[in-house]
mmCIF file of C-alpha atoms and ligand atoms in Angstrom:
data_model
loop_
_atom_site.group_PDB
_atom_site.id
_atom_site.type_symbol
_atom_site.label_atom_id
_atom_site.label_comp_id
_atom_site.label_asym_id
_atom_site.label_seq_id
_atom_site.Cartn_x
_atom_site.Cartn_y
_atom_site.Cartn_z
ATOM 1 C CA MET A 24 6.952 81.408 -25.073
ATOM 2 C CA ILE A 25 9.059 80.923 -21.972
ATOM 3 C CA ARG A 26 6.280 78.828 -20.476
ATOM 4 C CA SER A 27 6.127 76.466 -23.472
ATOM 5 C CA LYS A 28 9.917 76.092 -23.510
ATOM 6 C CA LEU A 29 9.815 75.165 -19.827
ATOM 7 C CA LEU A 30 7.131 72.560 -20.512
ATOM 8 C CA THR A 31 9.167 71.033 -23.329
ATOM 9 C CA THR A 32 12.202 70.723 -21.063
ATOM 10 C CA THR A 33 10.064 69.146 -18.350
ATOM 11 C CA ASN A 34 8.600 66.750 -20.911
ATOM 12 C CA ARG A 35 12.001 65.795 -22.163
ATOM 13 C CA GLU A 36 13.164 65.197 -18.608
ATOM 14 C CA ALA A 37 10.087 63.087 -17.937
ATOM 15 C CA VAL A 38 10.712 61.025 -21.046
ATOM 16 C CA SER A 39 14.342 60.535 -20.133
ATOM 17 C CA VAL A 40 13.405 59.483 -16.572
ATOM 18 C CA GLU A 41 10.834 57.110 -18.054
ATOM 19 C CA ARG A 42 13.439 55.637 -20.399
ATOM 20 C CA GLU A 43 15.936 55.190 -17.523
ATOM 21 C CA ARG A 44 13.263 53.406 -15.554
ATOM 22 C CA LEU A 45 12.443 51.140 -18.467
ATOM 23 C CA ASN A 46 16.120 50.376 -19.064
ATOM 24 C CA SER A 47 16.774 49.437 -15.480
ATOM 25 C CA LEU A 48 13.597 47.348 -15.406
ATOM 26 C CA VAL A 49 14.565 45.473 -18.567
ATOM 27 C CA ASN A 50 18.136 45.037 -17.368
ATOM 28 C CA SER A 51 17.048 43.665 -14.012
ATOM 29 C CA MET A 52 15.236 40.780 -15.728
ATOM 30 C CA ALA A 53 16.844 37.368 -15.528
ATOM 31 C CA ASP A 54 15.373 36.418 -18.919
ATOM 32 C CA GLY A 55 16.793 37.758 -22.132
ATOM 33 C CA VAL A 56 14.638 40.576 -23.555
ATOM 34 C CA ILE A 57 14.829 41.837 -27.133
ATOM 35 C CA ALA A 58 12.457 44.372 -28.645
ATOM 36 C CA ILE A 59 12.439 44.631 -32.446
ATOM 37 C CA ASP A 60 10.740 47.102 -34.743
ATOM 38 C CA GLU A 61 8.642 46.473 -37.861
ATOM 39 C CA ARG A 62 11.765 45.864 -39.914
ATOM 40 C CA ASN A 63 12.947 43.213 -37.416
ATOM 41 C CA THR A 64 15.867 45.273 -36.196
ATOM 42 C CA VAL A 65 16.757 45.404 -32.523
ATOM 43 C CA VAL A 66 15.727 48.552 -30.655
ATOM 44 C CA ILE A 67 15.983 47.457 -27.011
ATOM 45 C CA TYR A 68 17.759 44.525 -25.365
ATOM 46 C CA ASN A 69 19.182 43.589 -21.994
ATOM 47 C CA GLY A 70 22.378 41.987 -20.648
ATOM 48 C CA ALA A 71 20.694 38.596 -20.229
ATOM 49 C CA ALA A 72 19.896 38.563 -23.974
ATOM 50 C CA LEU A 73 23.577 39.227 -24.773
ATOM 51 C CA ASN A 74 24.519 36.339 -22.489
ATOM 52 C CA ILE A 75 22.076 33.866 -24.006
ATOM 53 C CA LEU A 76 22.944 34.822 -27.577
ATOM 54 C CA ASP A 77 26.644 34.859 -26.656
ATOM 55 C CA ILE A 78 27.178 38.293 -28.204
ATOM 56 C CA ASN A 79 29.582 40.819 -26.742
ATOM 57 C CA SER A 80 28.911 43.893 -28.859
ATOM 58 C CA THR A 81 25.899 46.139 -29.185
ATOM 59 C CA MET A 82 22.813 44.626 -30.799
ATOM 60 C CA THR A 83 20.976 47.873 -31.456
ATOM 61 C CA GLY A 84 20.175 48.199 -35.155
ATOM 62 C CA GLN A 85 21.087 44.581 -35.931
ATOM 63 C CA ALA A 86 18.672 42.414 -37.895
ATOM 64 C CA LEU A 87 17.108 39.622 -35.836
ATOM 65 C CA PRO A 88 18.203 36.747 -38.151
ATOM 66 C CA THR A 89 21.842 37.821 -37.846
ATOM 67 C CA ILE A 90 21.849 37.455 -34.054
ATOM 68 C CA MET A 91 19.569 34.440 -33.601
ATOM 69 C CA ASN A 92 19.822 31.073 -35.279
ATOM 70 C CA LEU A 93 16.815 28.975 -34.237
ATOM 71 C CA VAL A 94 16.331 25.277 -34.951
ATOM 72 C CA ASP A 95 13.176 23.232 -34.489
ATOM 73 C CA PRO A 96 12.906 19.788 -32.794
ATOM 74 C CA ASN A 97 13.636 18.138 -36.172
ATOM 75 C CA ASN A 98 16.886 20.045 -36.370
ATOM 76 C CA GLN A 99 15.613 22.253 -39.215
ATOM 77 C CA SER A 100 16.470 25.954 -39.298
ATOM 78 C CA VAL A 101 13.565 28.190 -38.406
ATOM 79 C CA ASP A 102 12.798 31.351 -40.368
ATOM 80 C CA ILE A 103 12.681 33.705 -37.377
ATOM 81 C CA VAL A 104 11.352 36.651 -39.417
ATOM 82 C CA GLU A 105 8.411 34.554 -40.603
ATOM 83 C CA LEU A 106 7.882 33.234 -37.071
ATOM 84 C CA VAL A 107 7.715 36.771 -35.677
ATOM 85 C CA ARG A 108 5.560 38.042 -38.547
ATOM 86 C CA SER A 109 2.992 35.313 -37.998
ATOM 87 C CA THR A 110 2.756 36.068 -34.269
ATOM 88 C CA VAL A 111 -0.359 38.176 -33.753
ATOM 89 C CA THR A 112 -1.031 37.299 -30.123
ATOM 90 C CA ALA A 113 1.567 36.507 -27.433
ATOM 91 C CA THR A 114 2.853 32.941 -27.828
ATOM 92 C CA THR A 115 5.374 30.821 -25.967
ATOM 93 C CA SER A 116 7.285 27.722 -26.965
ATOM 94 C CA ARG A 117 9.704 25.304 -25.286
ATOM 95 C CA ASP A 118 10.487 23.381 -28.459
ATOM 96 C CA TYR A 119 13.139 25.476 -30.162
ATOM 97 C CA SER A 120 16.892 25.376 -29.728
ATOM 98 C CA LEU A 121 19.376 28.123 -30.269
ATOM 99 C CA ARG A 122 22.336 27.174 -32.479
ATOM 100 C CA TYR A 123 25.693 28.915 -32.002
ATOM 101 C CA PRO A 124 28.295 29.399 -34.758
ATOM 102 C CA ASP A 125 30.336 26.439 -33.413
ATOM 103 C CA ASP A 126 27.182 24.282 -33.853
ATOM 104 C CA SER A 127 26.656 23.827 -30.093
ATOM 105 C CA ARG A 128 23.073 24.445 -28.967
ATOM 106 C CA ILE A 129 20.886 25.157 -25.984
ATOM 107 C CA ASN A 130 17.180 24.501 -25.430
ATOM 108 C CA LEU A 131 15.205 27.701 -25.439
ATOM 109 C CA TYR A 132 12.038 28.984 -23.834
ATOM 110 C CA LEU A 133 10.877 31.589 -26.343
ATOM 111 C CA SER A 134 8.035 33.999 -25.904
ATOM 112 C CA ILE A 135 7.045 36.383 -28.685
ATOM 113 C CA ALA A 136 4.543 39.188 -28.156
ATOM 114 C CA PRO A 137 3.455 41.956 -30.546
ATOM 115 C CA VAL A 138 3.799 45.453 -29.017
ATOM 116 C CA HIS A 139 3.501 49.151 -29.792
ATOM 117 C CA LEU A 140 6.970 50.558 -29.397
ATOM 118 C CA GLY A 141 5.995 54.202 -29.653
ATOM 119 C CA TYR A 142 3.349 56.461 -28.167
ATOM 120 C CA GLY A 143 -0.046 57.156 -29.655
ATOM 121 C CA LYS A 144 -1.948 55.615 -32.517
ATOM 122 C CA GLY A 145 0.779 56.214 -35.063
ATOM 123 C CA GLY A 146 3.380 54.564 -32.800
ATOM 124 C CA GLN A 147 5.677 52.031 -34.324
ATOM 125 C CA LYS A 148 4.679 48.395 -34.126
ATOM 126 C CA GLY A 149 7.108 45.674 -33.202
ATOM 127 C CA HIS A 150 7.632 42.573 -31.116
ATOM 128 C CA VAL A 151 9.181 41.705 -27.798
ATOM 129 C CA LEU A 152 11.040 38.413 -27.488
ATOM 130 C CA LEU A 153 11.763 36.738 -24.162
ATOM 131 C CA LEU A 154 14.529 34.142 -24.098
ATOM 132 C CA ARG A 155 15.477 31.659 -21.377
ATOM 133 C CA ASP A 156 18.017 28.827 -21.409
ATOM 134 C CA ILE A 157 16.061 25.703 -20.391
ATOM 135 C CA THR A 158 18.700 23.106 -21.335
ATOM 136 C CA HIS A 159 18.979 21.866 -17.755
ATOM 137 C CA GLU A 160 15.192 21.526 -17.248
ATOM 138 C CA LYS A 161 14.855 19.732 -20.588
ATOM 139 C CA ALA A 162 17.627 17.293 -19.638
ATOM 140 C CA LEU A 163 15.901 16.576 -16.305
ATOM 141 C CA GLU A 164 12.559 16.073 -18.058
ATOM 142 C CA GLU A 165 14.145 13.674 -20.510
ATOM 143 C CA GLU A 166 15.871 11.791 -17.711
ATOM 144 C CA ARG A 167 12.607 11.515 -15.792
ATOM 145 C CA ASN A 168 10.786 10.190 -18.860
ATOM 146 C CA ASP A 169 13.561 7.656 -19.548
ATOM 147 C CA PHE A 170 13.460 6.637 -15.913
ATOM 148 C CA ILE A 171 9.710 6.055 -15.918
ATOM 149 C CA SER A 172 9.794 4.089 -19.159
ATOM 150 C CA VAL A 173 12.741 1.917 -18.062
ATOM 151 C CA VAL A 174 11.266 1.256 -14.607
ATOM 152 C CA SER A 175 7.793 0.431 -15.904
ATOM 153 C CA HIS A 176 9.302 -1.823 -18.559
ATOM 154 C CA GLU A 177 11.480 -3.577 -15.971
ATOM 155 C CA LEU A 178 8.532 -4.036 -13.602
ATOM 156 C CA ARG A 179 6.219 -5.434 -16.247
ATOM 157 C CA THR A 180 8.144 -8.659 -16.968
ATOM 158 C CA PRO A 181 8.602 -9.935 -13.383
ATOM 159 C CA ILE A 182 5.021 -8.987 -12.491
ATOM 160 C CA ALA A 183 3.703 -10.890 -15.527
ATOM 161 C CA ILE A 184 5.837 -13.953 -14.698
ATOM 162 C CA ALA A 185 4.840 -13.906 -11.014
ATOM 163 C CA GLU A 186 1.169 -13.498 -11.918
ATOM 164 C CA GLY A 187 1.338 -16.337 -14.456
ATOM 165 C CA SER A 188 3.167 -18.661 -12.066
ATOM 166 C CA ILE A 189 0.697 -18.083 -9.213
ATOM 167 C CA GLY A 190 -2.202 -18.666 -11.629
ATOM 168 C CA ASN A 191 -0.456 -21.840 -12.730
ATOM 169 C CA ALA A 192 0.000 -23.016 -9.121
ATOM 170 C CA ILE A 193 -3.721 -22.501 -8.426
ATOM 171 C CA PHE A 194 -4.631 -24.374 -11.611
ATOM 172 C CA ILE A 195 -2.335 -27.338 -10.770
ATOM 173 C CA MET A 196 -3.663 -27.534 -7.213
ATOM 174 C CA GLU A 197 -7.264 -27.614 -8.397
ATOM 175 C CA LYS A 198 -6.744 -30.065 -11.256
ATOM 176 C CA THR A 199 -4.084 -32.532 -10.161
ATOM 177 C CA ASN A 200 -3.002 -31.414 -6.697
ATOM 178 C CA ASP A 201 0.558 -32.286 -7.716
ATOM 179 C CA LYS A 202 2.606 -30.852 -4.832
ATOM 180 C CA ASP A 203 5.970 -30.797 -6.672
ATOM 181 C CA LYS A 204 4.586 -28.949 -9.688
ATOM 182 C CA THR A 205 2.706 -26.491 -7.436
ATOM 183 C CA LYS A 206 5.900 -25.852 -5.491
ATOM 184 C CA GLU A 207 7.864 -25.333 -8.702
ATOM 185 C CA ALA A 208 5.368 -22.739 -9.927
ATOM 186 C CA LEU A 209 5.351 -20.971 -6.544
ATOM 187 C CA ASN A 210 9.157 -20.936 -6.444
ATOM 188 C CA LYS A 211 9.179 -19.248 -9.830
ATOM 189 C CA ALA A 212 6.745 -16.621 -8.554
ATOM 190 C CA HIS A 213 8.795 -16.176 -5.375
ATOM 191 C CA GLU A 214 11.994 -15.572 -7.389
ATOM 192 C CA GLN A 215 10.280 -12.779 -9.311
ATOM 193 C CA VAL A 216 8.891 -11.171 -6.156
ATOM 194 C CA VAL A 217 12.411 -11.188 -4.651
ATOM 195 C CA PHE A 218 13.672 -9.531 -7.844
ATOM 196 C CA LEU A 219 10.937 -6.895 -7.547
ATOM 197 C CA SER A 220 11.749 -6.240 -3.924
ATOM 198 C CA ASP A 221 15.485 -5.844 -4.790
ATOM 199 C CA MET A 222 14.516 -3.433 -7.500
ATOM 200 C CA VAL A 223 12.356 -1.361 -5.164
ATOM 201 C CA ASN A 224 15.251 -1.286 -2.661
ATOM 202 C CA ASP A 225 17.631 -0.104 -5.384
ATOM 203 C CA LEU A 226 15.174 2.559 -6.452
ATOM 204 C CA SER A 227 14.764 3.790 -2.904
ATOM 205 C CA THR A 228 18.573 4.004 -2.415
ATOM 206 C CA LEU A 229 18.743 5.729 -5.764
ATOM 207 C CA SER A 230 16.140 8.326 -4.903
ATOM 208 C CA ARG A 231 17.813 9.034 -1.554
ATOM 209 C CA ALA A 232 21.178 9.331 -3.317
ATOM 210 C CA GLU A 233 19.789 11.688 -5.964
ATOM 211 C CA GLY A 234 18.145 13.851 -3.340
ATOM 212 C CA ASN A 235 21.444 13.918 -1.398
ATOM 213 C CA LYS A 236 19.604 12.315 1.478
ATOM 214 C CA LEU A 237 22.075 9.499 2.103
ATOM 215 C CA LYS A 238 23.671 9.966 5.500
ATOM 216 C CA LEU A 239 27.030 8.506 6.336
ATOM 217 C CA GLU A 240 27.326 6.901 9.758
ATOM 218 C CA VAL A 241 30.927 6.025 10.391
ATOM 219 C CA GLU A 242 31.592 3.003 12.595
ATOM 220 C CA PRO A 243 34.413 0.505 13.059
ATOM 221 C CA ILE A 244 34.097 -2.366 10.578
ATOM 222 C CA ASN A 245 35.634 -5.755 11.166
ATOM 223 C CA VAL A 246 36.730 -6.315 7.568
ATOM 224 C CA ALA A 247 37.383 -10.065 7.849
ATOM 225 C CA GLU A 248 33.989 -10.600 9.445
ATOM 226 C CA LEU A 249 32.250 -8.596 6.695
ATOM 227 C CA VAL A 250 33.989 -10.515 3.899
ATOM 228 C CA ASN A 251 33.251 -13.902 5.498
ATOM 229 C CA ASP A 252 29.647 -12.890 6.070
ATOM 230 C CA LEU A 253 29.151 -11.977 2.402
ATOM 231 C CA VAL A 254 30.858 -15.132 1.186
ATOM 232 C CA THR A 255 28.622 -17.286 3.422
ATOM 233 C CA GLY A 256 25.538 -15.361 2.300
ATOM 234 C CA TYR A 257 26.187 -15.731 -1.436
ATOM 235 C CA ARG A 258 27.742 -19.201 -1.482
ATOM 236 C CA SER A 259 24.534 -21.091 -2.291
ATOM 237 C CA GLN A 260 23.707 -18.657 -5.134
ATOM 238 C CA ALA A 261 27.190 -19.206 -6.633
ATOM 239 C CA GLU A 262 27.089 -22.967 -6.146
ATOM 240 C CA ALA A 263 23.687 -23.156 -7.823
ATOM 241 C CA LYS A 264 25.532 -21.954 -10.964
ATOM 242 C CA GLY A 265 28.432 -24.337 -10.377
ATOM 243 C CA LEU A 266 30.773 -21.506 -9.348
ATOM 244 C CA GLN A 267 33.244 -21.413 -6.497
ATOM 245 C CA LEU A 268 32.956 -18.429 -4.173
ATOM 246 C CA LEU A 269 36.319 -17.787 -2.510
ATOM 247 C CA SER A 270 37.655 -15.284 0.002
ATOM 248 C CA GLU A 271 41.151 -13.835 0.317
ATOM 249 C CA LEU A 272 41.976 -11.994 3.513
ATOM 250 C CA ASP A 273 45.278 -10.355 4.316
ATOM 251 C CA PRO A 274 46.175 -11.396 7.894
ATOM 252 C CA THR A 275 47.349 -7.878 8.779
ATOM 253 C CA LEU A 276 43.889 -6.321 8.244
ATOM 254 C CA GLU A 277 42.690 -4.068 11.040
ATOM 255 C CA LEU A 278 39.383 -2.369 11.813
ATOM 256 C CA LEU A 279 38.207 0.087 9.145
ATOM 257 C CA ASN A 280 36.244 3.210 10.060
ATOM 258 C CA SER A 281 33.634 3.818 7.382
ATOM 259 C CA GLY A 282 29.920 3.491 6.581
ATOM 260 C CA LYS A 283 29.312 -0.196 7.183
ATOM 261 C CA LEU A 284 25.970 -0.457 5.390
ATOM 262 C CA TYR A 285 27.257 1.276 2.285
ATOM 263 C CA VAL A 286 30.512 -0.697 2.142
ATOM 264 C CA ARG A 287 28.389 -3.816 2.380
ATOM 265 C CA GLU A 288 26.032 -2.652 -0.365
ATOM 266 C CA VAL A 289 28.918 -1.839 -2.723
ATOM 267 C CA LEU A 290 30.507 -5.262 -2.184
ATOM 268 C CA GLN A 291 27.133 -6.977 -2.585
ATOM 269 C CA ASN A 292 26.683 -5.257 -5.940
ATOM 270 C CA PHE A 293 30.129 -6.388 -7.130
ATOM 271 C CA VAL A 294 29.599 -9.964 -5.901
ATOM 272 C CA THR A 295 26.084 -10.377 -7.356
ATOM 273 C CA ASN A 296 27.285 -8.982 -10.696
ATOM 274 C CA SER A 297 30.257 -11.349 -10.741
ATOM 275 C CA ILE A 298 28.005 -14.317 -10.041
ATOM 276 C CA LYS A 299 25.538 -13.106 -12.648
ATOM 277 C CA TYR A 300 28.078 -12.546 -15.405
ATOM 278 C CA THR A 301 30.208 -15.678 -14.826
ATOM 279 C CA GLU A 302 29.287 -19.048 -16.280
ATOM 280 C CA HIS A 303 32.329 -21.125 -15.288
ATOM 281 C CA GLY A 304 35.052 -20.893 -12.679
ATOM 282 C CA SER A 305 35.102 -18.735 -9.605
ATOM 283 C CA VAL A 306 34.349 -15.457 -7.917
ATOM 284 C CA THR A 307 36.802 -14.200 -5.312
ATOM 285 C CA LEU A 308 36.123 -11.545 -2.702
ATOM 286 C CA GLY A 309 39.249 -10.223 -1.043
ATOM 287 C CA ALA A 310 40.527 -7.415 1.166
ATOM 288 C CA ARG A 311 43.979 -6.070 1.985
ATOM 289 C CA PRO A 312 45.305 -3.014 3.820
ATOM 290 C CA LYS A 313 46.338 -0.139 1.551
ATOM 291 C CA ASP A 314 47.592 3.362 2.394
ATOM 292 C CA LYS A 315 45.288 4.618 5.155
ATOM 293 C CA GLY A 316 42.403 2.295 4.402
ATOM 294 C CA VAL A 317 41.421 -1.014 2.885
ATOM 295 C CA GLU A 318 41.266 -2.216 -0.686
ATOM 296 C CA PHE A 319 38.452 -4.662 -1.380
ATOM 297 C CA TYR A 320 38.304 -6.547 -4.656
ATOM 298 C CA VAL A 321 35.931 -8.889 -6.411
ATOM 299 C CA ALA A 322 37.509 -10.914 -9.208
ATOM 300 C CA ASP A 323 35.664 -13.308 -11.502
ATOM 301 C CA THR A 324 36.374 -15.603 -14.438
ATOM 302 C CA GLY A 325 33.297 -14.423 -16.317
ATOM 303 C CA ILE A 326 32.345 -12.917 -19.650
ATOM 304 C CA GLY A 327 34.463 -9.774 -19.149
ATOM 305 C CA ILE A 328 33.643 -6.229 -20.248
ATOM 306 C CA SER A 329 34.770 -4.644 -23.517
ATOM 307 C CA GLN A 330 36.799 -1.454 -23.341
ATOM 308 C CA ALA A 331 33.957 0.588 -24.829
ATOM 309 C CA ASP A 332 31.493 -0.764 -22.251
ATOM 310 C CA ARG A 333 33.923 -0.181 -19.393
ATOM 311 C CA GLU A 334 33.472 3.571 -19.842
ATOM 312 C CA LYS A 335 29.708 3.281 -19.511
ATOM 313 C CA ILE A 336 29.015 0.617 -16.901
ATOM 314 C CA PHE A 337 28.610 3.225 -14.149
ATOM 315 C CA ASP A 338 25.997 5.177 -16.137
ATOM 316 C CA LYS A 339 22.373 5.085 -15.068
ATOM 317 C CA PHE A 340 20.469 2.215 -16.719
ATOM 318 C CA PHE A 341 23.475 1.096 -18.747
ATOM 319 C CA ARG A 342 23.383 -2.574 -19.732
ATOM 320 C CA SER A 343 25.848 -4.067 -22.159
ATOM 321 C CA ASN A 344 24.606 -5.193 -25.563
ATOM 322 C CA ASP A 345 26.615 -8.386 -25.091
ATOM 323 C CA GLU A 346 24.024 -11.133 -25.480
ATOM 324 C CA ARG A 347 25.503 -13.069 -22.592
ATOM 325 C CA ALA A 348 24.978 -10.081 -20.286
ATOM 326 C CA ARG A 349 21.476 -9.507 -21.659
ATOM 327 C CA SER A 350 20.447 -13.070 -20.875
ATOM 328 C CA SER A 351 20.390 -12.339 -17.134
ATOM 329 C CA THR A 352 17.961 -9.953 -15.526
ATOM 330 C CA GLY A 353 19.241 -6.549 -14.546
ATOM 331 C CA LYS A 354 18.280 -2.934 -14.581
ATOM 332 C CA GLY A 355 21.596 -1.189 -15.023
ATOM 333 C CA LEU A 356 21.267 0.607 -11.695
ATOM 334 C CA GLY A 357 23.633 -1.408 -9.472
ATOM 335 C CA LEU A 358 26.911 0.175 -10.543
ATOM 336 C CA TYR A 359 25.361 3.646 -10.829
ATOM 337 C CA ILE A 360 24.291 3.407 -7.183
ATOM 338 C CA THR A 361 27.661 1.878 -6.283
ATOM 339 C CA MET A 362 29.436 4.927 -7.699
ATOM 340 C CA LYS A 363 27.174 7.268 -5.697
ATOM 341 C CA LEU A 364 27.909 5.328 -2.515
ATOM 342 C CA ALA A 365 31.638 5.263 -3.303
ATOM 343 C CA ARG A 366 31.656 9.066 -3.546
ATOM 344 C CA LEU A 367 29.952 9.303 -0.185
ATOM 345 C CA LEU A 368 32.614 7.029 1.305
ATOM 346 C CA HIS A 369 35.427 9.045 -0.380
ATOM 347 C CA ALA A 370 36.344 5.774 -2.031
ATOM 348 C CA GLU A 371 37.946 5.062 -5.393
ATOM 349 C CA ILE A 372 36.784 2.354 -7.749
ATOM 350 C CA SER A 373 38.858 0.759 -10.484
ATOM 351 C CA VAL A 374 37.953 -1.907 -13.032
ATOM 352 C CA ASP A 375 40.214 -4.321 -14.888
ATOM 353 C CA SER A 376 38.624 -6.634 -17.368
ATOM 354 C CA GLU A 377 39.319 -8.744 -20.395
ATOM 355 C CA LEU A 378 36.588 -10.107 -22.644
ATOM 356 C CA ASN A 379 36.008 -13.835 -22.137
ATOM 357 C CA LYS A 380 38.592 -13.942 -19.342
ATOM 358 C CA GLY A 381 36.989 -12.116 -16.444
ATOM 359 C CA SER A 382 36.752 -8.875 -14.504
ATOM 360 C CA ARG A 383 38.169 -7.433 -11.342
ATOM 361 C CA PHE A 384 36.409 -4.588 -9.533
ATOM 362 C CA SER A 385 38.441 -2.977 -6.741
ATOM 363 C CA ILE A 386 37.490 -0.255 -4.347
ATOM 364 C CA PHE A 387 39.855 1.585 -2.044
ATOM 365 C CA ILE A 388 38.012 2.717 1.078
ATOM 366 C CA PRO A 389 39.849 5.227 3.275
ATOM 367 C CA ASN A 390 39.634 5.234 7.054
ATOM 368 C CA LEU A 391 37.252 8.054 8.000
ATOM 369 C CA GLY A 392 37.214 9.870 11.314
HETATM 370 P P1 LIG B 405 22.794 -4.740 -14.089
HETATM 371 O O1 LIG B 405 23.710 -5.817 -13.634
HETATM 372 O O2 LIG B 405 21.528 -4.671 -13.313
HETATM 373 O O3 LIG B 405 22.585 -4.734 -15.558
HETATM 374 P P2 LIG B 405 24.841 -2.889 -13.182
HETATM 375 O O4 LIG B 405 24.798 -1.410 -13.079
HETATM 376 O O5 LIG B 405 25.155 -3.644 -11.944
HETATM 377 O O6 LIG B 405 23.459 -3.320 -13.791
HETATM 378 O O7 LIG B 405 25.890 -3.270 -14.285
HETATM 379 C C1 LIG B 405 25.902 -2.619 -15.542
HETATM 380 C C2 LIG B 405 26.460 -3.495 -16.640
HETATM 381 O O8 LIG B 405 27.859 -3.718 -16.407
HETATM 382 C C3 LIG B 405 25.858 -4.890 -16.702
HETATM 383 O O9 LIG B 405 24.650 -4.911 -17.425
HETATM 384 C C4 LIG B 405 26.962 -5.691 -17.373
HETATM 385 O O10 LIG B 405 26.898 -5.506 -18.770
HETATM 386 C C5 LIG B 405 28.236 -5.004 -16.869
HETATM 387 N N1 LIG B 405 28.892 -5.732 -15.742
HETATM 388 C C6 LIG B 405 28.868 -5.395 -14.434
HETATM 389 N N2 LIG B 405 29.593 -6.265 -13.687
HETATM 390 C C7 LIG B 405 30.103 -7.161 -14.558
HETATM 391 C C8 LIG B 405 30.970 -8.312 -14.416
HETATM 392 N N3 LIG B 405 31.441 -8.707 -13.226
HETATM 393 N N4 LIG B 405 31.284 -9.001 -15.545
HETATM 394 C C9 LIG B 405 30.821 -8.618 -16.755
HETATM 395 N N5 LIG B 405 30.011 -7.551 -16.968
HETATM 396 C C10 LIG B 405 29.661 -6.819 -15.886
#
């Protein structure tokens, strides 16, 4: 009698130790864990599950549908009881979202596995659900897919034009040997190859910026020299469109300590955009001292940017729907990269623009070091 009582106590202790172990194991998991019984009520759960489901009271004894509102990729509610019931072998999915009472949602990794919750043959059957918030991964995946489709689409056109023009040049040479026409076709091909090379450069800056691999090398910049250099470099491009490219330099400008290459790249982006999106008039590149740095500005008399577009022009791949903007080639990366570089330079960008009147992009670059 005494012996059997002792055994029972030892058993109970063993079970309780076992349960403690299980609890701490389940609680140490980063993923949300919920075990439900045959009637779909919660019997075990961990802190991570409370976090994901955004519940701050006990879940034990609650029915699964009352704590979890699943939606499928078509935004339709999912019958979770049916989903669990039909799960006979462990299954995982990355397609569902979890909807909260305020209608916000997160992307969910959901694994459902049938289990025996009790001991022995007669033990209760149930299911274990694993939950993980994969909103961030999904967003990255989507961004990567968008990126690949935009880049491949943008590459296709110039490659096709360059290929066609070179084929044309060969054909003309063989048939008529007309030098002017051959040159014209080769120039067209050359233009497209330059566009492709610019694009590859942008993409490489972009990938270094995204991987936080851009290094800032601060050096003294002769601001007047930089502005004059850019104006000389872009004058023929502006004049080819009948535009005037002007410079405005405050005579009190001094040396600026900053990342020369990046300052140059930012200004190049502003100037090429202004030339691109201006049909008549002028583009002005100017610089003046401001606070403890220099304010550069690029003002044009171009098509302007609507207020709604102004909020998006620095987004990745954004291109206005304005037909006049669409008529020139672009990939919507220039200003996105510009903003990344500006952050690196601790600079501030501002944009003033009026539709059909023109735009003015200014950037304040502080003296560093
Ligand atoms: P891209 O010029 O390659 O399209 P950007 O990132 O440089 O890409 O610019 C994004 C968009 O901002 C452009 O497509 C255009 O609609 C608008 N934009 C930029 N600069 C100007 C400007 N100076 N005048 C009018 N629109 C502009």
